[in-house]
Amino acid sequence: KNQVEQSPQSLIILEGKNCTLQCNYTVSPFSNLRWYKQDTGRGPVSLTIMTFSENTKSNGRYTATLDADTKQSSLHITASQLSDSASYICVVRVSGGYNKLIFGAGTRLAVHP
Amino acid sequence: GAVVSQHPSRVICKSGTSVKIECRSLDFQATTMFWYRQFPKKSLMLMATSNEGSKATYEQGVEKDKFLINHASLTLSTLTVTSAHPEDSSFYICSASQPGRPNEQFFGPGTRLTVL
């Protein structure tokens, strides 16, 4: 069964600190993996996309890693800001078919001053 | 580019009434649109996939007669929740993909439906 699991479920950090969010997946066949940021009451916004051959990709203070062998990904946030408070969702696309996406449940991050 | 809008952003209705939610691709033509539902603190769940000019493909367990989807043009898809009940209260999100970028879905801002 295609599944995406994220940890932790929720996380509280102080402004300026770094954090790392985890994503494990059992999706086959694998096409790509994305990390999305979803603010409360809003739609998801893409942060990074990684294909099978990519190990790391950065977008400003966000750095995603992918280990296709162990089927694990992480999202590292550097120097957190209050505006980083949101849910971060790991999404894996199934290869072939009609653009099938498998969503993780998300990690709810709260950045406190 | 690749902006998707939804209308309304919030709607409150009485039980038994029908509610229509619009999803528009503002700056591109969307051959395929997707409708998702998200319950509090849960992940997005795909409800159906619609291609312009053809019938929507519903995911297992989603009642097609209750959730009517129309994709009449390349920039507009609508989701109508018929005879809404309180358990239909949820956050409904649409996404769209464009012909040249089939691997991407661009998400709308979502519609919060509350059925009293």
mmCIF file of C-alpha atoms in Angstrom:
data_model
loop_
_atom_site.group_PDB
_atom_site.id
_atom_site.type_symbol
_atom_site.label_atom_id
_atom_site.label_comp_id
_atom_site.label_asym_id
_atom_site.label_seq_id
_atom_site.Cartn_x
_atom_site.Cartn_y
_atom_site.Cartn_z
ATOM 1 C CA LYS A 1 0.000 0.000 0.000
ATOM 2 C CA ASN A 2 1.307 3.436 -0.923
ATOM 3 C CA GLN A 3 1.876 5.443 2.240
ATOM 4 C CA VAL A 4 3.677 8.558 3.402
ATOM 5 C CA GLU A 5 4.437 8.953 7.096
ATOM 6 C CA GLN A 6 5.732 12.117 8.710
ATOM 7 C CA SER A 7 7.284 12.843 12.064
ATOM 8 C CA PRO A 8 6.959 14.503 14.403
ATOM 9 C CA GLN A 9 3.231 15.203 14.324
ATOM 10 C CA SER A 10 3.823 18.594 15.847
ATOM 11 C CA LEU A 11 6.800 20.649 16.902
ATOM 12 C CA ILE A 12 7.370 23.839 18.863
ATOM 13 C CA ILE A 13 10.613 25.757 18.499
ATOM 14 C CA LEU A 14 11.885 29.193 19.409
ATOM 15 C CA GLU A 15 12.401 31.851 16.788
ATOM 16 C CA GLY A 16 15.850 31.674 15.270
ATOM 17 C CA LYS A 17 16.355 27.985 15.961
ATOM 18 C CA ASN A 18 16.738 25.276 13.341
ATOM 19 C CA CYS A 19 14.564 22.187 12.966
ATOM 20 C CA THR A 20 14.319 19.060 10.845
ATOM 21 C CA LEU A 21 11.142 17.321 9.759
ATOM 22 C CA GLN A 22 11.094 13.698 8.626
ATOM 23 C CA CYS A 23 9.214 11.837 5.922
ATOM 24 C CA ASN A 24 9.239 8.091 5.225
ATOM 25 C CA TYR A 25 7.423 6.678 2.238
ATOM 26 C CA THR A 26 6.454 3.365 0.746
ATOM 27 C CA VAL A 27 5.340 4.496 -2.689
ATOM 28 C CA SER A 28 5.974 2.544 -5.833
ATOM 29 C CA PRO A 29 6.692 3.301 -8.525
ATOM 30 C CA PHE A 30 8.254 6.543 -7.322
ATOM 31 C CA SER A 31 8.221 9.653 -9.471
ATOM 32 C CA ASN A 32 9.103 12.600 -7.250
ATOM 33 C CA LEU A 33 8.771 13.955 -3.734
ATOM 34 C CA ARG A 34 7.627 17.413 -2.771
ATOM 35 C CA TRP A 35 7.502 19.350 0.431
ATOM 36 C CA TYR A 36 4.608 21.781 0.793
ATOM 37 C CA LYS A 37 3.908 24.503 3.334
ATOM 38 C CA GLN A 38 0.270 24.923 4.285
ATOM 39 C CA ASP A 39 -0.784 27.886 6.361
ATOM 40 C CA THR A 40 -3.952 27.467 8.405
ATOM 41 C CA GLY A 41 -7.006 27.823 6.198
ATOM 42 C CA ARG A 42 -4.963 28.031 3.007
ATOM 43 C CA GLY A 43 -3.981 25.698 0.198
ATOM 44 C CA PRO A 44 -0.541 24.030 0.085
ATOM 45 C CA VAL A 45 2.357 25.905 -1.486
ATOM 46 C CA SER A 46 5.268 23.982 -2.964
ATOM 47 C CA LEU A 47 8.687 24.438 -1.308
ATOM 48 C CA THR A 48 10.862 21.859 -3.067
ATOM 49 C CA ILE A 49 10.579 19.015 -5.537
ATOM 50 C CA MET A 50 13.056 16.161 -5.779
ATOM 51 C CA THR A 51 13.363 13.344 -8.263
ATOM 52 C CA PHE A 52 14.940 9.938 -7.762
ATOM 53 C CA SER A 53 18.454 11.103 -8.640
ATOM 54 C CA GLU A 54 18.526 14.191 -6.431
ATOM 55 C CA ASN A 55 19.928 14.046 -2.887
ATOM 56 C CA THR A 56 19.430 17.590 -1.723
ATOM 57 C CA LYS A 57 17.686 20.749 -2.814
ATOM 58 C CA SER A 58 17.473 24.152 -1.198
ATOM 59 C CA ASN A 59 14.957 26.962 -1.359
ATOM 60 C CA GLY A 60 16.139 29.830 0.793
ATOM 61 C CA ARG A 61 16.101 28.684 4.414
ATOM 62 C CA TYR A 62 14.515 25.377 3.451
ATOM 63 C CA THR A 63 16.733 22.414 2.543
ATOM 64 C CA ALA A 64 15.263 19.069 1.565
ATOM 65 C CA THR A 65 17.133 15.787 1.366
ATOM 66 C CA LEU A 66 16.151 12.533 -0.253
ATOM 67 C CA ASP A 67 17.529 9.031 0.246
ATOM 68 C CA ALA A 68 15.851 6.910 -2.396
ATOM 69 C CA ASP A 69 17.442 3.731 -1.056
ATOM 70 C CA THR A 70 15.932 4.031 2.413
ATOM 71 C CA LYS A 71 12.884 5.940 1.101
ATOM 72 C CA GLN A 72 13.389 8.785 3.499
ATOM 73 C CA SER A 73 13.309 12.538 3.108
ATOM 74 C CA SER A 74 13.872 15.412 5.467
ATOM 75 C CA LEU A 75 13.127 19.113 5.444
ATOM 76 C CA HIS A 76 15.528 21.316 7.366
ATOM 77 C CA ILE A 77 14.495 24.840 8.285
ATOM 78 C CA THR A 78 17.280 27.213 9.215
ATOM 79 C CA ALA A 79 16.969 30.280 11.425
ATOM 80 C CA SER A 80 13.250 29.873 11.888
ATOM 81 C CA GLN A 81 10.902 32.836 11.736
ATOM 82 C CA LEU A 82 7.457 33.348 13.203
ATOM 83 C CA SER A 83 6.019 33.139 9.683
ATOM 84 C CA ASP A 84 7.330 29.580 9.391
ATOM 85 C CA SER A 85 4.496 28.481 11.686
ATOM 86 C CA ALA A 86 2.429 26.212 9.445
ATOM 87 C CA SER A 87 1.888 22.595 8.500
ATOM 88 C CA TYR A 88 4.567 21.013 6.347
ATOM 89 C CA ILE A 89 3.349 18.232 4.119
ATOM 90 C CA CYS A 90 5.427 15.605 2.362
ATOM 91 C CA VAL A 91 3.853 14.459 -0.904
ATOM 92 C CA VAL A 92 5.063 11.643 -3.150
ATOM 93 C CA ARG A 93 3.963 11.325 -6.752
ATOM 94 C CA VAL A 94 3.306 7.869 -8.164
ATOM 95 C CA SER A 95 4.924 7.311 -11.519
ATOM 96 C CA GLY A 96 2.604 6.715 -14.449
ATOM 97 C CA GLY A 97 -1.139 6.976 -14.260
ATOM 98 C CA TYR A 98 -2.771 10.356 -13.949
ATOM 99 C CA ASN A 99 -0.630 12.446 -11.620
ATOM 100 C CA LYS A 100 -1.502 10.461 -8.475
ATOM 101 C CA LEU A 101 -0.223 12.100 -5.293
ATOM 102 C CA ILE A 102 0.163 10.430 -1.913
ATOM 103 C CA PHE A 103 0.003 12.922 0.959
ATOM 104 C CA GLY A 104 1.535 12.674 4.392
ATOM 105 C CA ALA A 105 -0.484 13.887 7.368
ATOM 106 C CA GLY A 106 1.885 16.796 7.857
ATOM 107 C CA THR A 107 3.963 18.194 10.689
ATOM 108 C CA ARG A 108 2.481 21.194 12.472
ATOM 109 C CA LEU A 109 5.274 23.600 13.303
ATOM 110 C CA ALA A 110 4.823 26.426 15.756
ATOM 111 C CA VAL A 111 7.581 29.029 16.043
ATOM 112 C CA HIS A 112 7.421 31.024 19.254
ATOM 113 C CA PRO A 113 9.137 34.348 19.945
ATOM 114 C CA GLY B 1 2.216 32.253 -12.953
ATOM 115 C CA ALA B 2 0.107 29.107 -12.370
ATOM 116 C CA VAL B 3 -2.372 30.688 -9.982
ATOM 117 C CA VAL B 4 -5.493 28.819 -8.912
ATOM 118 C CA SER B 5 -8.378 30.540 -7.172
ATOM 119 C CA GLN B 6 -11.414 29.206 -5.346
ATOM 120 C CA HIS B 7 -14.728 30.809 -4.575
ATOM 121 C CA PRO B 8 -16.114 31.175 -2.021
ATOM 122 C CA SER B 9 -13.377 30.985 0.587
ATOM 123 C CA ARG B 10 -15.930 30.250 3.297
ATOM 124 C CA VAL B 11 -19.530 29.124 3.183
ATOM 125 C CA ILE B 12 -22.058 28.270 5.855
ATOM 126 C CA CYS B 13 -25.254 26.519 4.845
ATOM 127 C CA LYS B 14 -28.185 24.725 6.348
ATOM 128 C CA SER B 15 -28.463 20.966 6.310
ATOM 129 C CA GLY B 16 -30.227 19.727 3.184
ATOM 130 C CA THR B 17 -29.166 22.565 0.909
ATOM 131 C CA SER B 18 -26.681 22.374 -1.966
ATOM 132 C CA VAL B 19 -23.462 24.326 -2.186
ATOM 133 C CA LYS B 20 -21.366 25.054 -5.263
ATOM 134 C CA ILE B 21 -17.623 25.695 -5.060
ATOM 135 C CA GLU B 22 -15.720 27.115 -8.012
ATOM 136 C CA CYS B 23 -12.107 26.452 -8.928
ATOM 137 C CA ARG B 24 -10.440 28.610 -11.559
ATOM 138 C CA SER B 25 -7.024 28.586 -13.149
ATOM 139 C CA LEU B 26 -6.286 32.279 -13.602
ATOM 140 C CA ASP B 27 -3.302 32.366 -15.926
ATOM 141 C CA PHE B 28 -3.169 28.972 -17.579
ATOM 142 C CA GLN B 29 -5.401 26.378 -19.148
ATOM 143 C CA ALA B 30 -5.980 23.413 -16.889
ATOM 144 C CA THR B 31 -6.714 20.219 -18.743
ATOM 145 C CA THR B 32 -6.994 18.361 -15.444
ATOM 146 C CA MET B 33 -8.347 19.536 -12.121
ATOM 147 C CA PHE B 34 -8.415 17.678 -8.833
ATOM 148 C CA TRP B 35 -10.696 18.022 -5.845
ATOM 149 C CA TYR B 36 -9.497 17.217 -2.339
ATOM 150 C CA ARG B 37 -11.101 17.211 1.088
ATOM 151 C CA GLN B 38 -9.201 17.862 4.278
ATOM 152 C CA PHE B 39 -10.503 17.291 7.788
ATOM 153 C CA PRO B 40 -8.912 19.082 10.756
ATOM 154 C CA LYS B 41 -5.372 17.948 11.430
ATOM 155 C CA LYS B 42 -5.633 15.366 8.667
ATOM 156 C CA SER B 43 -4.025 15.016 5.285
ATOM 157 C CA LEU B 44 -5.592 15.958 1.974
ATOM 158 C CA MET B 45 -7.726 13.174 0.529
ATOM 159 C CA LEU B 46 -8.333 13.053 -3.202
ATOM 160 C CA MET B 47 -12.026 12.986 -4.005
ATOM 161 C CA ALA B 48 -12.053 13.099 -7.783
ATOM 162 C CA THR B 49 -10.147 13.980 -10.913
ATOM 163 C CA SER B 50 -11.802 15.904 -13.697
ATOM 164 C CA ASN B 51 -10.718 16.416 -17.253
ATOM 165 C CA GLU B 52 -12.196 19.178 -19.349
ATOM 166 C CA GLY B 53 -15.168 17.998 -21.324
ATOM 167 C CA SER B 54 -15.427 14.545 -19.794
ATOM 168 C CA LYS B 55 -16.902 12.925 -16.715
ATOM 169 C CA ALA B 56 -14.973 13.067 -13.482
ATOM 170 C CA THR B 57 -13.213 10.022 -12.076
ATOM 171 C CA TYR B 58 -14.132 9.524 -8.432
ATOM 172 C CA GLU B 59 -12.006 7.858 -5.798
ATOM 173 C CA GLN B 60 -13.321 4.805 -4.026
ATOM 174 C CA GLY B 61 -15.844 5.694 -1.356
ATOM 175 C CA VAL B 62 -16.744 9.116 -2.786
ATOM 176 C CA GLU B 63 -20.402 9.375 -3.833
ATOM 177 C CA LYS B 64 -20.565 10.858 -7.298
ATOM 178 C CA ASP B 65 -24.237 11.755 -6.923
ATOM 179 C CA LYS B 66 -23.504 13.706 -3.780
ATOM 180 C CA PHE B 67 -20.387 15.479 -5.001
ATOM 181 C CA LEU B 68 -21.164 16.689 -8.505
ATOM 182 C CA ILE B 69 -18.171 17.838 -10.505
ATOM 183 C CA ASN B 70 -18.344 19.824 -13.702
ATOM 184 C CA HIS B 71 -15.277 20.800 -15.728
ATOM 185 C CA ALA B 72 -16.956 22.724 -18.497
ATOM 186 C CA SER B 73 -14.012 24.824 -19.603
ATOM 187 C CA LEU B 74 -10.225 24.780 -19.496
ATOM 188 C CA THR B 75 -10.199 27.321 -16.675
ATOM 189 C CA LEU B 76 -13.164 26.361 -14.512
ATOM 190 C CA SER B 77 -14.239 23.338 -12.519
ATOM 191 C CA THR B 78 -17.091 23.286 -10.022
ATOM 192 C CA LEU B 79 -17.853 21.010 -7.104
ATOM 193 C CA THR B 80 -21.452 20.906 -5.909
ATOM 194 C CA VAL B 81 -22.165 19.313 -2.555
ATOM 195 C CA THR B 82 -25.780 18.215 -2.823
ATOM 196 C CA SER B 83 -28.101 17.839 0.163
ATOM 197 C CA ALA B 84 -25.301 18.798 2.513
ATOM 198 C CA HIS B 85 -25.117 17.301 5.991
ATOM 199 C CA PRO B 86 -23.022 18.367 8.988
ATOM 200 C CA GLU B 87 -20.568 15.522 8.304
ATOM 201 C CA ASP B 88 -19.794 17.182 4.947
ATOM 202 C CA SER B 89 -18.287 20.104 6.825
ATOM 203 C CA SER B 90 -14.684 20.192 5.759
ATOM 204 C CA PHE B 91 -11.986 22.111 3.926
ATOM 205 C CA TYR B 92 -12.253 21.554 0.176
ATOM 206 C CA ILE B 93 -9.177 22.231 -1.950
ATOM 207 C CA CYS B 94 -8.832 22.067 -5.706
ATOM 208 C CA SER B 95 -5.684 21.806 -7.758
ATOM 209 C CA ALA B 96 -4.933 22.052 -11.439
ATOM 210 C CA SER B 97 -2.290 20.817 -13.805
ATOM 211 C CA GLN B 98 -1.359 22.240 -17.179
ATOM 212 C CA PRO B 99 -0.475 20.364 -20.357
ATOM 213 C CA GLY B 100 3.199 21.314 -20.416
ATOM 214 C CA ARG B 101 3.780 20.456 -16.760
ATOM 215 C CA PRO B 102 1.890 17.227 -16.053
ATOM 216 C CA ASN B 103 4.030 16.420 -13.001
ATOM 217 C CA GLU B 104 2.864 19.471 -11.086
ATOM 218 C CA GLN B 105 -0.356 20.368 -9.385
ATOM 219 C CA PHE B 106 -1.055 23.953 -8.414
ATOM 220 C CA PHE B 107 -3.332 24.241 -5.421
ATOM 221 C CA GLY B 108 -6.091 26.699 -4.745
ATOM 222 C CA PRO B 109 -6.491 28.434 -1.379
ATOM 223 C CA GLY B 110 -9.335 26.162 -0.285
ATOM 224 C CA THR B 111 -12.979 26.584 0.710
ATOM 225 C CA ARG B 112 -14.149 26.089 4.274
ATOM 226 C CA LEU B 113 -17.647 24.526 4.266
ATOM 227 C CA THR B 114 -19.692 24.480 7.446
ATOM 228 C CA VAL B 115 -23.054 22.726 7.380
ATOM 229 C CA LEU B 116 -25.348 23.582 10.291
#
